Amino acid sequence: MVRLFDTHKLRKTEELSGRLWDFTPMEEGWQHKKCKVMVPGCLENIPGFGNYRGWASYETEFESEGNVRLEFKGVSHFAEVYVDDEKVTEHYGSYTPFSVCIKALKAGKHRLRVLVDNAFREEYALDMPNDYMSYGGISRGVILEKVPDLYIRYVHVTPLYQKESSWIADVEVMCVNLSDTELSADVKVEIAGAAQIRKEMSFIPGESSFRIENMEVRDAETWATENPVLYTVEAQLSREGEVFDDWIDRTGFRTVEVTEKDILLNGKALRIKGFCRHEDHPQYGCALPAQAIAYDLQMIRDLGANSVRTSHYPNDELFLDMCDEMGILVWEENHARGIEEDKMKNPHFEPQCEQVIREMITEHYNHPSIYIWGILNECGSETEYGRTCYQAQYELIRSLDRSRPATSASCKFNADICQDLPDVCSWNIYPYWYDERSAEQMAKDVLTWVRTEGNGDGKPFLVSEIGAGGIYAFRDMSHDIWSEDLQAEILGKQLKELFAYEDCVGMYIWQFCDVRVSRIDWALRRPKSRNNKGVVDEYRRPKMAYQVVKEIFRQIPDYRD
Ligand code: ADA
């Protein structure tokens, strides 16, 4: 399963994932360990491959002809794609989709071979041993589509505002012309029953788009956490009345704005009660199947939370589809955790960050649950060079999407020189854990500095991480470090004090579940090789903190007065 709904009625599509592929490790001494593996899946979750790093080959067959578009929702870290032994594309970026079109393929069976590299290399500037596991493999779905010479690439819908009983939206239609000459078609866009037709639109070879401004969508209900109504967006290309391509997505009508103090959803001040969540599971790695993702989100709902931060990379669209339907707000983040100035200076860093941002925003634009974009968690925001990256990335986000705010989680207390750049100032603070101060004191100290010397005055303040470690089933009368008891005590204090602090829009708990960390550098600092700050362990067994958080979160409404 790649999405929760059909994305085409007419265009012929076939899922190439959801089946066994031939897997061959390519590193010296491993080649004999060929086996069948499920795609999607993580390489490290194949028994015997838990610490494998390097190249591996994944192969399958498909039958098709004509123009074939292959879409990979996520291959980690680097992929080279071959069709019948001819290289058709390559891609770096573990957590964002990419695609390739092969023109005029001969009718018959074809061999698809994907060479995957999950090693840590200088050229992969965003993947490194880290406080989470950087899994490898074809970790998300793979789709094959038969496309005509002119096809729809995407439709972006931006809900603008509500006017009486209509929502007003801006629409961008992006098409791809695979031929060498200009091609034309009639284009129909239908959203929630409202249709717009543009006759004989011309498209130059390659990608080109046009806009439909101020489209009225009558009787559309507003999407909100308490009422997550979704509408279908359907586009069609036709010539002389005959439809030859179609494209389907979903949207929700809502606005997000930022004032000096608040983040507004449909004009109402939000109270964020969130969890940071890694895509991680002992059996599935980062390739959680739909049922496991749904289970996480049901628990997050049960905990009384209303938001998830996709720390520290863009997430699977299945997750986003579910958040759209369940009314869970998403802080979607680009891929970068704790990358300091020296590594930001890697010549690959900035182009790769920008590529991830482009792919994330292009592919996830229509999800109403995404209310904010996040970049560069705890990177070199205290340095002049770092600032140039923050600045360029904020500019890029704003050029791609003006309808959502952007932020980055900082921990550079009294040193950050980038607080003038985001729309919301977000801080990772760990009172009572890494810091001895109370949550109230720490939040006040940070915010006072941000609003004075920090240049971040006039913006909402969000706590992007709080938390404490606790090992499942380690109970201790003296509330010793790593006990469930101490974790529950600390989280209780952090939440109560921050909810009482009016200047704080809300908080994200670090983190939903315990996650595996990299063997090099990190495992020695983390008992059980896990970051143990989850309120559930890696198997989703609730710790004492679960009940404490649930009781507090459930008393707090989604909106501030
Ligand atoms: C940081 C970081 C997280 C995690 C956390 C921790 O704030 O953003 O990825 O490493 O600290 O557990 O210390």
Coordinates of C-alpha atoms and ligand atoms in Angstrom, one line a residue:
M1 CA 0.0 0.0 0.0
V2 CA 1.5 3.3 -1.0
R3 CA -1.4 5.8 -0.4
L4 CA -4.8 5.6 1.4
F5 CA -6.7 6.2 -1.8
D6 CA -6.4 5.7 -5.6
T7 CA -4.4 8.4 -7.3
H8 CA -5.7 7.6 -10.8
K9 CA -8.8 6.2 -12.3
L10 CA -7.6 6.3 -15.9
R11 CA -3.8 6.3 -15.8
K12 CA -2.7 2.7 -15.6
T13 CA -0.6 2.1 -12.4
E14 CA 0.9 -0.9 -10.8
E15 CA 2.5 -1.2 -7.4
L16 CA 5.9 -2.8 -7.7
S17 CA 6.3 -2.8 -3.9
G18 CA 4.2 -5.1 -1.7
R19 CA 6.0 -8.1 -3.1
L20 CA 9.3 -10.0 -2.7
W21 CA 12.3 -8.7 -4.7
D22 CA 15.7 -10.5 -5.2
F23 CA 18.2 -9.1 -2.9
T24 CA 22.0 -9.4 -3.3
P25 CA 24.5 -7.8 -0.9
M26 CA 27.4 -6.5 -3.0
E27 CA 30.1 -6.0 -0.4
E28 CA 33.1 -8.3 -0.3
G29 CA 32.3 -11.6 1.5
W30 CA 28.5 -11.1 1.5
Q31 CA 27.6 -11.9 -2.1
H32 CA 26.6 -15.5 -1.3
K33 CA 23.9 -14.2 1.1
K34 CA 21.3 -13.6 -1.6
C35 CA 17.7 -13.8 -0.5
K36 CA 14.1 -12.7 -1.2
V37 CA 13.1 -9.6 0.6
M38 CA 9.9 -7.6 1.0
V39 CA 9.9 -4.2 -0.6
P40 CA 9.4 -1.8 1.1
G41 CA 11.7 -2.8 3.8
C42 CA 14.9 -1.9 5.5
L43 CA 18.1 -3.6 4.7
E44 CA 19.2 -3.8 8.4
N45 CA 16.0 -5.6 9.3
I46 CA 16.8 -8.6 7.1
P47 CA 18.0 -11.2 9.6
G48 CA 21.8 -11.3 9.6
F49 CA 22.1 -7.8 8.1
G50 CA 21.6 -5.7 11.3
N51 CA 24.9 -3.8 10.8
Y52 CA 25.4 -4.0 7.1
R53 CA 26.8 -0.9 5.4
G54 CA 27.5 -0.6 1.7
W55 CA 26.0 -1.5 -1.7
A56 CA 23.2 -4.0 -2.3
S57 CA 21.1 -4.8 -5.3
Y58 CA 17.3 -5.2 -5.4
E59 CA 15.7 -6.7 -8.5
T60 CA 12.2 -7.4 -9.8
E61 CA 10.4 -7.7 -13.1
F62 CA 7.6 -5.8 -14.7
E63 CA 5.6 -6.1 -17.9
S64 CA 4.8 -2.9 -19.8
E65 CA 5.2 -0.9 -23.0
G66 CA 5.4 2.7 -24.2
N67 CA 6.1 5.6 -21.8
V68 CA 6.7 4.2 -18.3
R69 CA 7.1 6.3 -15.2
L70 CA 8.7 4.8 -12.2
E71 CA 8.3 6.5 -8.9
F72 CA 10.2 5.6 -5.7
K73 CA 8.8 7.0 -2.5
G74 CA 12.0 6.6 -0.6
V75 CA 15.4 4.8 -1.1
S76 CA 18.1 5.2 1.5
H77 CA 20.7 6.6 1.2
F78 CA 21.6 6.5 -2.5
A79 CA 20.0 4.7 -5.5
E80 CA 21.0 3.9 -9.0
V81 CA 18.1 2.6 -11.1
Y82 CA 18.6 0.3 -14.1
V83 CA 16.0 -1.0 -16.5
D84 CA 17.2 -3.9 -18.6
D85 CA 20.8 -3.1 -17.5
E86 CA 20.6 0.5 -18.7
K87 CA 21.0 3.1 -16.0
V88 CA 17.9 5.4 -16.1
T89 CA 18.5 7.6 -13.0
E90 CA 20.2 8.0 -9.7
H91 CA 19.0 9.8 -6.5
Y92 CA 20.4 10.8 -3.2
G93 CA 18.0 11.5 -0.3
S94 CA 16.7 8.9 2.0
Y95 CA 13.2 10.3 2.8
T96 CA 11.9 12.0 -0.4
P97 CA 10.3 10.6 -3.5
F98 CA 11.9 10.6 -7.0
S99 CA 10.8 9.4 -10.4
V100 CA 12.0 8.7 -13.9
C101 CA 10.3 8.4 -17.3
I102 CA 11.5 5.8 -19.8
K103 CA 10.1 6.6 -23.2
A104 CA 8.8 4.2 -25.7
L105 CA 9.7 1.0 -23.9
K106 CA 9.3 -2.2 -26.0
A107 CA 6.3 -4.4 -25.1
G108 CA 7.2 -7.3 -22.9
K109 CA 8.9 -8.2 -19.6
H110 CA 11.6 -5.9 -18.2
R111 CA 14.1 -6.2 -15.4
L112 CA 14.2 -3.5 -12.8
R113 CA 17.4 -3.3 -10.8
V114 CA 18.0 -0.8 -8.0
L115 CA 21.5 -0.5 -6.6
V116 CA 21.3 0.9 -3.1
D117 CA 24.1 2.3 -0.9
N118 CA 23.5 2.8 2.8
A119 CA 27.1 3.6 3.7
F120 CA 28.2 6.9 5.3
R121 CA 30.2 8.8 2.8
E122 CA 31.4 12.4 2.3
E123 CA 29.1 12.8 -0.7
Y124 CA 26.0 12.0 1.4
A125 CA 26.0 15.1 3.5
L126 CA 22.8 14.5 5.5
D127 CA 23.4 10.9 6.5
M128 CA 25.9 10.2 9.3
P129 CA 26.1 8.2 12.5
N130 CA 23.4 9.8 14.6
D131 CA 21.1 9.7 17.6
Y132 CA 18.7 7.7 15.4
M133 CA 19.3 4.8 13.0
S134 CA 20.0 5.8 9.5
Y135 CA 18.4 2.8 7.8
G136 CA 19.1 1.7 4.2
G137 CA 17.1 0.0 1.5
I138 CA 14.0 0.6 -0.6
S139 CA 12.1 1.7 2.5
R140 CA 9.0 3.1 0.9
G141 CA 6.6 2.2 -2.0
V142 CA 7.5 1.8 -5.7
I143 CA 4.9 2.6 -8.4
L144 CA 4.9 2.0 -12.1
E145 CA 2.7 4.2 -14.3
K146 CA 2.0 4.1 -18.0
V147 CA 1.9 7.8 -19.1
P148 CA 1.0 9.5 -22.3
D149 CA 3.3 12.0 -24.0
L150 CA 1.6 14.8 -22.1
Y151 CA 0.7 14.0 -18.5
I152 CA -0.2 15.7 -15.2
R153 CA 2.7 15.9 -12.8
Y154 CA 0.8 17.5 -9.9
V155 CA -1.9 20.0 -8.9
H156 CA -1.2 22.2 -5.9
V157 CA -4.2 23.7 -4.1
T158 CA -3.7 26.6 -1.8
P159 CA -6.8 27.4 0.3
L160 CA -6.8 31.2 0.8
Y161 CA -9.8 32.3 2.8
Q162 CA -13.5 31.7 3.3
K163 CA -16.0 34.0 1.7
E164 CA -19.6 33.4 2.8
S165 CA -20.3 29.8 2.0
S166 CA -17.3 29.4 -0.4
W167 CA -13.6 28.7 0.1
I168 CA -11.3 30.6 -2.3
A169 CA -8.3 28.6 -3.5
D170 CA -5.3 29.1 -5.8
V171 CA -4.5 26.2 -8.0
E172 CA -1.3 25.4 -9.9
V173 CA -1.4 22.6 -12.5
M174 CA 2.0 21.2 -13.5
C175 CA 2.3 19.0 -16.6
V176 CA 5.1 17.1 -18.3
N177 CA 5.5 17.0 -22.1
L178 CA 7.7 14.1 -23.0
S179 CA 7.8 14.9 -26.7
D180 CA 10.1 17.3 -28.6
T181 CA 7.3 19.6 -29.8
E182 CA 4.6 21.8 -28.1
L183 CA 1.5 19.8 -27.2
S184 CA -1.9 21.1 -26.2
A185 CA -4.9 19.7 -24.3
D186 CA -8.1 20.8 -22.5
V187 CA -7.5 20.8 -18.8
K188 CA -10.2 20.2 -16.2
V189 CA -9.7 20.6 -12.5
E190 CA -12.5 19.6 -10.1
I191 CA -12.3 20.2 -6.4
A192 CA -15.2 19.2 -4.1
G193 CA -17.6 19.4 -7.0
A194 CA -16.4 22.8 -8.3
A195 CA -15.0 22.5 -11.8
Q196 CA -12.8 24.7 -13.9
I197 CA -11.9 24.0 -17.6
R198 CA -9.1 25.6 -19.6
K199 CA -9.4 24.9 -23.3
E200 CA -6.4 24.2 -25.5
M201 CA -3.6 24.8 -23.1
S202 CA -0.2 24.6 -24.7
F203 CA 2.7 22.9 -23.0
I204 CA 6.3 23.2 -24.1
P205 CA 8.6 20.1 -23.9
G206 CA 9.6 19.3 -20.3
E207 CA 7.7 20.6 -17.3
S208 CA 5.4 23.6 -17.4
S209 CA 2.6 24.9 -15.3
F210 CA -0.3 27.3 -15.2
R211 CA -2.4 28.8 -12.4
I212 CA -6.1 29.1 -11.8
E213 CA -6.5 32.0 -9.4
N214 CA -9.3 32.6 -6.9
M215 CA -11.2 29.4 -7.6
E216 CA -14.4 29.3 -5.6
V217 CA -15.3 26.1 -3.9
R218 CA -18.9 26.2 -2.7
D219 CA -20.1 24.6 0.5
A220 CA -16.7 23.2 1.4
E221 CA -16.4 22.6 5.1
T222 CA -13.4 23.9 7.0
W223 CA -10.6 21.3 7.9
A224 CA -9.7 21.5 11.6
T225 CA -8.3 19.1 14.2
E226 CA -11.9 18.5 15.5
N227 CA -13.4 18.3 12.0
P228 CA -10.8 16.9 9.5
V229 CA -12.9 17.0 6.3
L230 CA -11.1 16.2 3.1
Y231 CA -12.0 16.8 -0.5
T232 CA -10.9 15.2 -3.7
V233 CA -8.9 17.1 -6.2
E234 CA -9.2 15.6 -9.7
A235 CA -7.5 16.8 -12.8
Q236 CA -8.0 15.5 -16.4
L237 CA -6.4 16.1 -19.7
S238 CA -8.5 15.7 -22.9
R239 CA -8.5 16.3 -26.6
E240 CA -11.7 16.5 -28.6
G241 CA -13.7 15.3 -25.6
E242 CA -11.5 12.3 -25.0
V243 CA -9.8 12.1 -21.7
F244 CA -6.3 10.7 -21.9
D245 CA -4.8 11.4 -18.5
D246 CA -6.0 11.9 -15.0
W247 CA -4.6 12.7 -11.5
I248 CA -6.2 12.5 -8.1
D249 CA -5.2 13.9 -4.7
R250 CA -7.0 15.2 -1.6
T251 CA -7.0 18.6 0.1
G252 CA -8.5 20.2 3.1
F253 CA -9.6 23.8 3.5
R254 CA -7.9 25.7 6.3
T255 CA -5.6 28.6 6.8
V256 CA -2.5 28.9 9.0
E257 CA -1.3 32.3 10.1
V258 CA 1.2 33.6 12.6
T259 CA 0.8 36.6 14.9
E260 CA 3.2 38.1 17.4
K261 CA 2.3 35.5 19.9
D262 CA 0.3 32.8 18.3
I263 CA -0.1 30.3 15.5
L264 CA -3.6 30.5 14.2
L265 CA -5.5 27.7 12.5
N266 CA -8.6 29.1 10.8
G267 CA -8.1 32.3 12.9
K268 CA -8.0 30.4 16.2
A269 CA -4.9 30.4 18.4
L270 CA -3.5 26.8 18.6
R271 CA -2.2 25.1 21.6
I272 CA 0.3 22.5 20.4
K273 CA 0.4 19.2 22.4
G274 CA 2.8 17.2 20.3
F275 CA 5.2 14.4 20.0
C276 CA 8.4 14.2 18.0
R277 CA 8.4 10.8 16.2
H278 CA 11.0 8.9 14.4
E279 CA 10.0 6.3 11.8
D280 CA 11.5 3.4 13.7
H281 CA 10.4 -0.1 14.8
P282 CA 12.5 -3.1 15.9
Q283 CA 11.0 -5.3 13.1
Y284 CA 10.4 -2.8 10.3
G285 CA 13.2 -0.2 10.8
C286 CA 11.9 3.0 9.2
A287 CA 9.7 1.1 6.8
L288 CA 6.6 0.8 9.0
P289 CA 3.7 -0.8 7.3
A290 CA 0.4 1.0 7.2
Q291 CA -1.1 -0.9 10.2
A292 CA 1.9 0.0 12.4
I293 CA 1.8 3.6 11.4
A294 CA -1.9 3.7 12.2
Y295 CA -1.3 2.1 15.6
D296 CA 1.2 4.8 16.4
L297 CA -1.2 7.5 15.5
Q298 CA -4.0 5.9 17.4
M299 CA -1.8 5.9 20.5
I300 CA -0.8 9.5 19.9
R301 CA -4.5 10.4 19.8
D302 CA -5.2 8.3 22.9
L303 CA -2.4 10.3 24.6
G304 CA -4.5 13.5 23.9
A305 CA -1.9 14.9 21.5
N306 CA -2.8 17.0 18.5
S307 CA 0.5 17.2 16.6
V308 CA 3.5 15.2 15.5
R309 CA 6.9 16.6 14.5
T310 CA 8.5 14.4 11.8
S311 CA 11.9 14.6 13.4
H312 CA 14.3 14.7 11.6
Y313 CA 13.2 14.1 8.0
P314 CA 10.1 14.1 5.7
N315 CA 7.8 11.2 6.4
D316 CA 6.1 8.5 4.4
E317 CA 2.9 9.8 2.6
L318 CA 0.9 7.0 4.3
F319 CA 1.6 8.8 7.6
L320 CA 0.6 12.1 6.1
D321 CA -2.6 10.7 4.6
M322 CA -3.5 9.3 8.0
C323 CA -2.8 12.6 9.8
D324 CA -5.0 14.4 7.2
E325 CA -7.9 12.0 8.0
M326 CA -7.4 12.0 11.8
G327 CA -6.9 15.8 12.2
I328 CA -3.4 15.5 13.5
L329 CA -1.3 18.6 12.8
V330 CA 2.2 17.9 11.3
W331 CA 5.4 19.8 11.7
E332 CA 7.2 18.3 8.7
E333 CA 11.0 18.6 8.8
N334 CA 13.7 18.4 6.2
H335 CA 16.5 16.0 6.7
A336 CA 19.3 17.4 9.0
R337 CA 20.0 16.7 12.6
G338 CA 22.8 18.2 14.7
I339 CA 25.0 19.1 11.7
E340 CA 27.5 21.7 12.9
E341 CA 29.4 24.3 10.9
D342 CA 32.3 22.0 9.8
K343 CA 29.8 19.5 8.3
M344 CA 27.6 22.3 6.9
K345 CA 30.7 23.3 4.9
N346 CA 30.6 20.0 3.1
P347 CA 30.0 21.2 -0.5
H348 CA 27.2 18.7 -0.8
F349 CA 25.3 19.9 2.2
E350 CA 23.5 23.0 1.0
P351 CA 22.5 21.6 -2.4
Q352 CA 21.3 18.4 -0.8
C353 CA 19.3 20.2 1.8
E354 CA 17.7 22.4 -0.9
Q355 CA 16.9 19.3 -2.9
V356 CA 15.1 17.6 0.0
I357 CA 13.2 20.8 0.7
R358 CA 12.1 21.0 -2.9
E359 CA 11.0 17.4 -3.0
M360 CA 9.3 17.5 0.3
I361 CA 7.2 20.7 -0.5
T362 CA 6.4 19.6 -4.1
E363 CA 5.2 16.2 -3.1
H364 CA 3.5 17.0 0.2
Y365 CA 2.0 20.4 -0.7
N366 CA -1.7 19.4 -0.5
H367 CA -1.7 17.8 2.9
P368 CA -3.8 20.0 5.2
S369 CA -2.3 18.4 8.3
I370 CA 1.1 20.0 7.5
Y371 CA 0.8 23.4 9.3
I372 CA 4.5 24.3 9.4
W373 CA 7.8 23.4 7.7
G374 CA 10.9 22.7 9.8
I375 CA 14.5 22.9 8.8
L376 CA 18.0 22.3 10.2
N377 CA 17.4 20.8 13.7
E378 CA 20.2 21.9 16.0
C379 CA 22.6 22.8 13.2
G380 CA 25.2 25.5 13.2
S381 CA 22.9 28.5 13.8
E382 CA 25.5 30.2 16.1
T383 CA 27.9 30.7 13.1
E384 CA 28.1 33.1 10.3
Y385 CA 28.4 30.3 7.7
G386 CA 25.5 28.4 9.3
R387 CA 23.4 31.5 9.0
T388 CA 23.9 31.7 5.2
C389 CA 22.4 28.2 5.0
Y390 CA 19.5 29.0 7.3
Q391 CA 18.8 32.1 5.3
A392 CA 19.0 30.4 1.9
Q393 CA 16.7 27.6 3.0
Y394 CA 14.1 29.9 4.5
E395 CA 14.1 31.9 1.3
L396 CA 13.6 28.7 -0.7
I397 CA 10.7 27.5 1.4
R398 CA 9.0 30.9 1.1
S399 CA 9.5 30.8 -2.7
L400 CA 7.8 27.3 -2.8
D401 CA 5.0 27.8 -0.3
R402 CA 3.7 31.1 1.1
S403 CA 0.8 29.5 2.8
R404 CA 2.6 27.9 5.8
P405 CA 5.1 29.3 8.3
A406 CA 8.6 27.9 8.7
T407 CA 10.8 27.2 11.8
S408 CA 13.8 25.4 13.1
A409 CA 14.5 23.8 16.4
S410 CA 17.5 25.4 18.1
C411 CA 19.5 24.5 21.2
K412 CA 22.2 27.2 20.9
F413 CA 21.3 29.1 24.0
N414 CA 22.6 32.7 24.2
A415 CA 24.5 32.1 20.9
D416 CA 22.0 31.6 18.1
I417 CA 22.3 34.3 15.4
C418 CA 19.4 33.1 13.3
Q419 CA 16.3 33.9 15.4
D420 CA 15.3 36.8 13.1
L421 CA 14.8 34.3 10.2
P422 CA 12.0 31.9 11.2
D423 CA 8.3 32.7 11.5
V424 CA 8.1 30.8 14.8
C425 CA 11.0 30.6 17.3
S426 CA 11.3 26.9 18.4
W427 CA 13.6 25.7 21.1
N428 CA 14.7 22.2 22.3
I429 CA 15.0 22.5 26.1
Y430 CA 15.5 19.6 28.6
P431 CA 14.8 21.1 32.1
Y432 CA 15.4 18.7 34.9
W433 CA 17.3 16.4 32.5
Y434 CA 20.2 18.0 30.6
D435 CA 19.6 21.3 32.5
E436 CA 19.0 21.7 36.3
R437 CA 16.7 24.7 35.9
S438 CA 12.9 24.3 36.2
A439 CA 10.9 24.3 33.0
E440 CA 9.3 27.6 33.9
Q441 CA 12.7 29.2 34.5
M442 CA 14.4 27.7 31.5
A443 CA 11.6 28.7 29.1
K444 CA 11.6 32.3 30.6
D445 CA 15.4 32.6 30.3
V446 CA 15.4 31.3 26.7
L447 CA 12.5 33.5 25.6
T448 CA 13.8 36.6 27.3
W449 CA 17.1 36.2 25.5
V450 CA 15.4 35.5 22.2
R451 CA 13.3 38.6 22.4
T452 CA 16.1 40.9 23.4
E453 CA 19.7 40.1 22.3
G454 CA 18.5 37.2 20.2
N455 CA 16.6 39.3 17.6
G456 CA 13.6 37.1 17.7
D457 CA 11.1 39.6 19.1
G458 CA 7.5 39.6 17.8
K459 CA 7.2 35.9 17.0
P460 CA 5.4 33.0 18.7
F461 CA 7.5 30.7 20.9
L462 CA 7.3 27.0 20.7
V463 CA 9.1 24.3 22.7
S464 CA 10.1 21.8 20.0
E465 CA 11.6 19.2 22.5
I466 CA 11.2 18.4 26.1
G467 CA 11.7 15.0 27.6
A468 CA 13.7 12.6 29.8
G469 CA 15.1 9.1 29.4
G470 CA 13.4 6.0 31.0
I471 CA 14.1 2.3 30.3
Y472 CA 11.0 0.2 30.0
A473 CA 10.4 -1.9 33.2
F474 CA 13.2 -0.3 35.1
R475 CA 11.3 0.8 38.2
D476 CA 13.1 2.5 41.0
M477 CA 12.0 3.8 44.4
S478 CA 14.7 6.5 44.5
H479 CA 13.8 7.6 41.0
D480 CA 17.2 7.0 39.7
I481 CA 18.3 8.1 36.3
W482 CA 16.9 5.9 33.5
S483 CA 14.0 4.7 35.7
E484 CA 10.4 5.0 34.4
D485 CA 9.6 6.7 37.7
L486 CA 12.0 9.6 37.1
Q487 CA 11.0 10.0 33.5
A488 CA 7.3 10.2 34.5
E489 CA 8.1 12.7 37.3
I490 CA 10.1 14.9 35.0
L491 CA 7.6 14.9 32.1
G492 CA 4.8 15.7 34.5
K493 CA 6.7 18.8 35.8
Q494 CA 7.8 19.9 32.3
L495 CA 4.3 19.8 30.9
K496 CA 2.5 21.5 33.8
E497 CA 5.0 24.3 34.0
L498 CA 5.0 24.9 30.3
F499 CA 1.2 24.9 30.0
A500 CA 1.1 27.5 32.8
Y501 CA 3.6 29.7 30.9
E502 CA 1.3 31.9 28.7
D503 CA 4.1 32.9 26.3
C504 CA 4.5 29.4 25.1
V505 CA 2.3 28.2 22.2
G506 CA 2.9 24.5 23.1
M507 CA 5.4 21.7 23.1
Y508 CA 6.6 18.6 21.5
I509 CA 7.7 15.7 23.8
W510 CA 10.9 14.0 22.8
Q511 CA 9.7 11.5 21.9
F512 CA 6.9 9.1 21.0
C513 CA 8.8 5.8 21.0
D514 CA 12.3 4.6 21.8
V515 CA 14.5 4.4 18.8
R516 CA 17.6 2.5 17.7
V517 CA 20.8 4.7 17.5
S518 CA 23.9 4.4 15.4
R519 CA 26.5 1.9 16.6
I520 CA 29.4 4.3 16.0
D521 CA 29.6 7.3 18.4
W522 CA 26.0 7.1 19.8
A523 CA 25.4 3.6 21.2
L524 CA 27.9 4.0 24.1
R525 CA 25.9 7.1 25.3
R526 CA 22.5 5.4 25.1
P527 CA 21.7 2.3 27.2
K528 CA 20.4 -0.6 25.1
S529 CA 21.6 1.3 22.0
R530 CA 18.3 3.1 22.1
N531 CA 17.4 6.7 22.6
N532 CA 15.1 5.9 25.6
K533 CA 13.1 9.1 25.9
G534 CA 10.0 7.5 24.3
V535 CA 6.7 7.4 26.4
V536 CA 6.4 4.0 24.8
D537 CA 9.4 1.6 24.2
E538 CA 10.4 0.4 20.8
Y539 CA 7.7 -2.3 20.8
R540 CA 5.1 0.4 21.8
R541 CA 4.7 -0.8 25.3
P542 CA 3.6 2.2 27.4
K543 CA 5.9 3.4 30.2
M544 CA 4.7 5.1 33.4
A545 CA 5.0 8.5 31.6
Y546 CA 2.3 7.5 29.2
Q547 CA -0.5 7.8 31.8
V548 CA 1.0 11.0 33.2
V549 CA 1.2 12.7 29.7
K550 CA -2.3 11.4 28.8
E551 CA -3.9 12.9 31.9
I552 CA -2.3 16.3 31.3
F553 CA -2.7 16.5 27.5
R554 CA -6.3 15.5 27.7
Q555 CA -7.3 18.4 30.0
I556 CA -5.8 21.0 27.6
P557 CA -8.0 22.1 24.7
D558 CA -6.6 22.4 21.2
Y559 CA -7.0 26.2 21.2
R560 CA -5.9 29.0 23.5
D561 CA -8.6 31.4 24.7
Ligands
ADA1 C1 18.3 16.8 20.6 C2 17.9 16.2 19.2 C3 17.2 14.9 19.3 C4 17.7 14.0 20.3 C5 17.6 14.7 21.7 C6 18.2 13.8 22.9 O1 17.6 17.8 21.1 O2 17.2 17.1 18.5 O3 17.4 14.3 18.0 O4 19.1 13.7 20.1 O5 18.3 15.9 21.7 O6 17.6 12.8 23.1 O7 19.1 14.3 23.5

